[in-house]
Coordinates of C-alpha atoms and ligand atoms in Angstrom, one line a residue:
M1 CA -15.7 28.7 -3.2
Q2 CA -13.8 29.4 0.1
P3 CA -13.0 26.7 0.9
C4 CA -13.8 25.1 4.4
L5 CA -12.3 21.4 5.0
I6 CA -12.2 18.7 8.0
Q7 CA -9.2 16.1 7.6
I8 CA -9.7 13.0 8.7
G9 CA -7.2 11.0 10.7
R10 CA -3.6 12.5 11.1
L11 CA -0.9 13.7 9.3
A12 CA 3.0 14.9 8.4
P13 CA 3.3 17.3 10.8
Q14 CA 4.9 19.9 7.8
L15 CA 1.0 18.9 5.9
E16 CA -0.6 19.4 9.0
A17 CA 0.5 22.8 9.1
A18 CA 0.8 24.3 5.2
L19 CA -2.8 23.7 5.5
A20 CA -3.3 25.4 8.7
S21 CA -1.4 27.3 7.6
E22 CA -3.7 28.2 4.0
F23 CA -7.3 26.5 5.0
E24 CA -10.0 27.9 6.4
I25 CA -9.8 23.4 8.3
Y26 CA -11.0 21.4 11.3
P27 CA -8.7 18.6 12.3
L28 CA -11.8 16.3 12.8
W29 CA -9.3 13.8 14.8
K30 CA -9.2 16.3 17.6
E31 CA -12.6 16.7 18.6
N32 CA -14.3 14.7 21.0
D33 CA -17.2 13.8 19.4
A34 CA -16.9 13.7 15.8
P35 CA -20.1 13.3 14.8
A36 CA -21.8 16.1 16.7
F37 CA -18.9 17.7 15.2
I38 CA -19.9 18.0 12.3
A39 CA -23.3 18.3 12.7
A40 CA -23.1 21.5 13.4
H41 CA -21.1 22.2 11.0
A42 CA -22.3 19.9 7.6
G43 CA -23.4 23.2 6.0
R44 CA -19.9 24.9 5.4
I45 CA -17.8 21.5 4.9
N46 CA -16.9 21.1 0.9
G47 CA -14.0 19.6 1.7
I48 CA -12.2 16.6 2.9
V49 CA -8.5 14.9 3.2
T50 CA -7.4 12.5 4.2
S51 CA -5.4 9.2 3.9
A52 CA -5.3 5.6 3.3
R53 CA -5.8 4.9 7.1
A54 CA -8.9 7.1 7.5
G55 CA -10.5 6.9 4.6
A56 CA -13.6 8.2 3.9
D57 CA -16.7 6.4 4.0
R58 CA -20.2 6.6 2.5
A59 CA -22.0 7.7 5.5
L60 CA -19.9 10.5 6.4
I61 CA -20.1 11.4 2.5
E62 CA -23.7 11.5 2.9
A63 CA -24.2 13.5 6.4
L64 CA -22.1 16.8 4.0
P65 CA -24.4 17.7 1.2
S66 CA -21.8 21.3 0.8
L67 CA -18.7 18.6 -0.1
K68 CA -17.1 18.6 -3.2
L69 CA -13.4 17.2 -2.8
I70 CA -12.0 14.6 -1.1
A71 CA -8.0 15.0 -1.4
N72 CA -6.3 11.7 0.0
F73 CA -2.8 11.4 0.9
G74 CA -1.8 7.8 0.1
V75 CA -2.2 7.1 -4.5
G76 CA -4.7 3.5 -2.8
Y77 CA -7.6 5.2 -2.5
D78 CA -9.4 2.0 -1.5
T79 CA -10.8 3.0 2.3
V80 CA -12.4 6.6 0.6
D81 CA -16.2 5.0 -1.2
V82 CA -15.9 6.0 -4.2
A83 CA -19.1 5.6 -5.7
A84 CA -20.9 7.5 -2.6
A85 CA -18.8 10.2 -4.2
R86 CA -19.4 9.8 -7.8
E87 CA -23.1 9.8 -7.1
R88 CA -22.7 12.8 -5.6
G89 CA -20.2 14.3 -7.8
V90 CA -17.4 14.7 -5.6
V91 CA -14.2 14.2 -7.4
V92 CA -10.7 13.0 -5.3
S93 CA -7.3 13.9 -5.9
N94 CA -4.4 10.5 -4.6
T95 CA -0.8 10.7 -5.1
P96 CA 0.1 8.9 -7.6
D97 CA 3.9 8.4 -9.5
V98 CA 6.1 10.5 -6.8
L99 CA 6.2 7.7 -4.2
N100 CA 6.9 4.7 -7.0
D101 CA 10.3 4.7 -6.4
C102 CA 10.7 4.1 -2.9
V103 CA 7.3 1.5 -2.2
A104 CA 9.2 -0.3 -5.2
D105 CA 12.5 0.1 -2.9
T106 CA 10.7 -1.8 -0.5
A107 CA 9.6 -4.5 -2.2
F108 CA 12.8 -5.1 -3.4
A109 CA 13.9 -4.3 0.3
L110 CA 11.1 -6.9 1.6
I111 CA 12.7 -9.5 -1.4
L112 CA 16.2 -9.4 0.1
D113 CA 15.6 -9.8 3.3
V114 CA 12.9 -12.5 3.3
T115 CA 15.7 -14.5 0.5
R116 CA 18.5 -13.8 2.1
S117 CA 17.2 -14.2 6.0
I118 CA 19.3 -10.9 6.5
S119 CA 16.3 -9.7 9.3
A120 CA 16.2 -13.3 11.1
A121 CA 19.9 -13.3 10.5
D122 CA 20.5 -10.0 12.6
R123 CA 17.8 -10.7 14.9
F124 CA 21.2 -14.5 15.2
V125 CA 23.5 -12.0 16.4
R126 CA 22.1 -9.4 18.5
R127 CA 20.8 -13.2 20.1
G128 CA 24.1 -13.9 20.8
E129 CA 23.8 -16.9 18.9
W130 CA 27.2 -16.3 16.6
K131 CA 29.3 -15.9 19.4
R132 CA 28.6 -18.3 20.7
G133 CA 29.8 -20.7 17.9
A134 CA 26.4 -21.3 16.2
S135 CA 26.2 -20.9 12.6
F136 CA 23.7 -19.6 10.8
P137 CA 21.5 -21.6 7.2
L138 CA 22.4 -21.4 4.5
A139 CA 20.0 -18.7 2.8
V140 CA 18.3 -18.9 -0.4
R141 CA 19.8 -16.7 -3.9
V142 CA 18.1 -14.0 -5.6
T143 CA 20.0 -12.9 -9.3
G144 CA 18.0 -14.6 -11.7
K145 CA 15.4 -16.0 -9.5
N146 CA 12.0 -15.5 -11.6
L147 CA 9.8 -12.3 -10.0
G148 CA 5.4 -13.1 -10.7
I149 CA 4.2 -9.6 -10.3
V150 CA 0.6 -9.5 -10.2
G151 CA -0.1 -5.8 -11.1
L152 CA 2.0 -3.9 -13.7
G153 CA 0.6 0.3 -12.4
R154 CA 3.5 2.5 -12.2
I155 CA 4.5 0.3 -9.2
G156 CA 4.3 -2.9 -10.5
Q157 CA 6.5 -1.4 -13.7
A158 CA 9.1 -0.1 -11.3
I159 CA 9.2 -3.1 -9.3
A160 CA 9.8 -4.5 -12.7
R161 CA 12.3 -2.6 -13.4
R162 CA 15.0 -3.0 -10.7
S163 CA 14.8 -6.6 -11.5
A164 CA 17.1 -6.3 -14.3
G165 CA 20.4 -5.4 -12.0
F166 CA 19.4 -8.8 -10.2
G167 CA 19.3 -10.2 -13.9
M168 CA 15.4 -11.7 -13.2
P169 CA 13.3 -12.6 -16.1
V170 CA 9.9 -10.5 -14.7
R171 CA 6.7 -11.1 -15.8
Y172 CA 3.0 -10.6 -15.1
H173 CA -0.3 -10.7 -14.9
T174 CA -3.0 -7.7 -15.1
R175 CA -6.4 -8.1 -16.2
R176 CA -5.1 -7.1 -20.0
P177 CA -1.6 -7.3 -21.1
M178 CA -0.7 -3.9 -20.8
A179 CA 0.9 -2.5 -24.2
G180 CA 4.8 -1.4 -25.0
M181 CA 5.9 -3.4 -21.4
P182 CA 8.7 -5.6 -21.9
W183 CA 7.4 -8.1 -19.8
A184 CA 5.4 -10.8 -20.2
H185 CA 1.9 -10.5 -19.8
E186 CA 0.5 -13.7 -18.0
P187 CA -3.1 -14.2 -18.0
S188 CA -3.7 -16.8 -15.4
L189 CA -2.5 -15.9 -11.8
L190 CA -2.1 -19.3 -10.7
E191 CA 0.1 -21.0 -13.9
L192 CA 2.2 -16.4 -12.7
A193 CA 2.5 -18.4 -9.5
R194 CA 4.0 -21.6 -10.3
W195 CA 6.3 -20.4 -12.5
A196 CA 7.6 -17.8 -9.9
D197 CA 10.4 -18.7 -7.4
I198 CA 9.1 -14.4 -6.0
L199 CA 5.4 -12.9 -6.5
V200 CA 5.0 -9.4 -6.1
V201 CA 1.6 -8.5 -4.9
A202 CA 1.5 -4.8 -6.6
C203 CA -1.9 -4.0 -7.9
A204 CA -5.3 -1.9 -6.9
G205 CA -6.7 -2.6 -3.6
G206 CA -10.1 -2.5 -2.7
Q207 CA -13.3 -4.9 -3.3
G208 CA -12.3 -6.1 -7.2
T209 CA -9.1 -7.8 -6.5
R210 CA -9.8 -8.9 -2.2
H211 CA -8.1 -12.1 -2.1
L212 CA -6.9 -12.8 -5.0
V213 CA -3.8 -14.0 -3.4
S214 CA -6.0 -17.3 -2.2
K215 CA -5.3 -20.3 -0.8
E216 CA -5.3 -21.9 -4.4
V217 CA -2.2 -19.6 -5.8
L218 CA -0.1 -19.9 -2.3
D219 CA 0.2 -23.7 -3.1
A220 CA 1.1 -22.5 -6.8
L221 CA 3.4 -20.6 -5.4
G222 CA 4.4 -23.6 -3.9
P223 CA 7.1 -24.7 -0.6
K224 CA 10.0 -22.8 -2.2
G225 CA 8.5 -20.0 -2.9
Y226 CA 7.8 -16.8 -1.3
I227 CA 5.5 -13.9 -1.2
V228 CA 6.0 -10.2 -0.8
N229 CA 3.4 -7.8 0.1
I230 CA 3.7 -3.4 -0.8
S231 CA 0.0 -2.7 -2.0
R232 CA -3.2 -4.1 -0.1
G233 CA -3.2 -6.7 2.9
T234 CA -6.7 -6.9 1.7
V235 CA -4.9 -8.5 -2.3
I236 CA -4.1 -11.6 -0.1
D237 CA -5.9 -14.0 2.1
E238 CA -3.9 -13.1 5.1
A239 CA -5.4 -16.6 7.3
A240 CA -4.8 -18.6 4.0
M241 CA -1.3 -16.9 3.6
V242 CA -0.7 -17.9 8.5
E243 CA -1.3 -21.1 7.7
A244 CA 0.7 -21.8 4.4
L245 CA 3.1 -20.2 6.3
A246 CA 2.8 -22.0 9.4
A247 CA 3.4 -24.7 7.2
R248 CA 5.9 -24.0 5.5
R249 CA 3.6 -24.5 2.8
I250 CA 4.7 -21.5 0.8
A251 CA 8.6 -20.4 1.5
G252 CA 8.5 -17.5 3.5
A253 CA 7.1 -13.6 2.7
G254 CA 7.7 -10.4 3.2
I255 CA 4.7 -8.3 4.2
D256 CA 4.5 -4.7 4.5
V257 CA 0.7 -4.4 4.8
F258 CA -2.2 -6.3 6.0
E259 CA -5.9 -7.1 6.4
N260 CA -6.9 -4.9 9.6
E261 CA -3.8 -2.8 10.0
P262 CA -2.5 -2.6 12.7
H263 CA -3.6 -6.1 13.3
V264 CA -0.9 -8.5 12.7
P265 CA -2.0 -12.0 13.0
D266 CA -0.4 -13.3 16.1
A267 CA 1.4 -16.9 13.9
L268 CA 3.3 -14.5 12.4
L269 CA 5.3 -13.7 15.2
E270 CA 6.4 -16.5 15.1
L271 CA 7.8 -17.1 11.9
D272 CA 10.8 -16.2 11.8
N273 CA 10.9 -17.0 7.3
V274 CA 7.9 -13.8 7.2
V275 CA 9.5 -9.6 7.5
L276 CA 7.0 -7.8 8.9
L277 CA 7.1 -4.3 8.3
P278 CA 4.2 -1.5 9.5
H279 CA 2.4 -0.3 6.6
I280 CA 6.0 2.0 5.8
G281 CA 6.2 1.5 1.7
S282 CA 6.2 5.3 0.9
G283 CA 7.5 6.2 4.5
T284 CA 11.3 8.6 3.8
H285 CA 10.6 12.3 4.1
E286 CA 11.3 13.0 0.9
T287 CA 8.5 10.8 0.0
R288 CA 6.4 12.0 2.5
A289 CA 7.2 15.9 2.2
A290 CA 6.2 15.3 -2.1
M291 CA 2.6 13.5 -1.6
G292 CA 1.6 15.7 0.9
E293 CA 3.4 18.6 -1.7
L294 CA 1.0 17.0 -4.5
V295 CA -1.9 16.7 -1.7
L296 CA -2.2 20.9 -1.1
A297 CA -1.0 21.2 -4.4
N298 CA -4.2 19.1 -5.8
I299 CA -6.6 21.5 -2.3
R300 CA -5.1 25.4 -4.2
S301 CA -5.7 23.8 -7.4
F302 CA -9.4 23.3 -7.2
Y303 CA -10.2 25.6 -5.1
S304 CA -9.0 28.7 -7.2
D305 CA -9.5 26.8 -10.4
G306 CA -12.7 23.3 -9.8
R307 CA -9.2 21.0 -11.8
L308 CA -7.3 18.1 -10.1
L309 CA -4.1 17.6 -10.7
T310 CA -4.0 13.6 -9.5
P311 CA -8.0 13.1 -10.2
V312 CA -8.9 9.2 -9.2
Q313 CA -10.7 8.8 -12.2
Y314 CA -13.7 6.7 -11.4
Ligands
8YV401 C1 0.3 4.9 2.4 C2 -0.3 4.1 1.0 O1 -1.5 6.9 1.8 O2 0.4 5.7 -1.0 C3 -1.0 5.0 -0.6 O3 -1.6 4.0 -1.2 O4 -0.4 3.0 1.5 C4 0.7 4.7 1.6 O5 1.7 5.6 1.0 C5 0.5 6.4 3.6 O6 1.4 5.3 4.7 C6 -0.2 7.3 4.5 O7 -1.7 6.6 4.9

């Protein structure tokens, strides 16, 4: 099979250049009339390259009768309709493992920032308040705090390992306990939230985890508890979180992902106990380059011998 791919959204410039030099690939985002382009070339297109942001929906998958492969730049593939792909026998690859460390580092950056008020203190200095003689309010000690982790995949485990450096006891919530893990499993998310000082969301997104962190879970976390999210905005009931933060029913939040990116609820912009990031969990030169290499390696392997290096198990 001769590769003929479409690229749905923008990707890193080096990856776009490498894709264009190796394959027949059409950047769909450059087309003024994408549906007309698809209709004109549908029969030839056998691959899609996409990312968490751009995804690949059922309508697109069904519009491409020769489609065989969807290569996703990112570990999370909740915006790819894998049910539609499976029905059509289309395989899907993602980019696991290479981003574990950077996403776990981001989780810890958020934990440290929100508990120690680092960004808020930075704003305080920039506003000239220190210079004017004001004193910055005391923050909350991180070392020794209870760390609850929702989801213990590869990223969750990398977060749990980092906690050792901060003397933090760890418990995790997954549907079933995971074999061989040194951390305690908590079957009830409500109980985990009650126990945790800091609750980090590190599970996969998608329908199965939508609003898993509900108003009740946030209330169980309580007025001294912090929520950190580096997975998908959909996992938290965002409206409930905004309300809980505004009413100080939880102490603070460190958030890299939102329900409707790049929209960030206005109410959050007003709050000093919230750290807001523009979905940069994996956003380092090194990790994005490694993710790009893995996308390329999957595409090469698929078109040369029909196998994916990192297939999504659906
Ligand atoms: C994005 C991510 O993929 O891997 C994931 O699931 O969310 C990120 O690494 C990246 O921002 C590109 O959309």
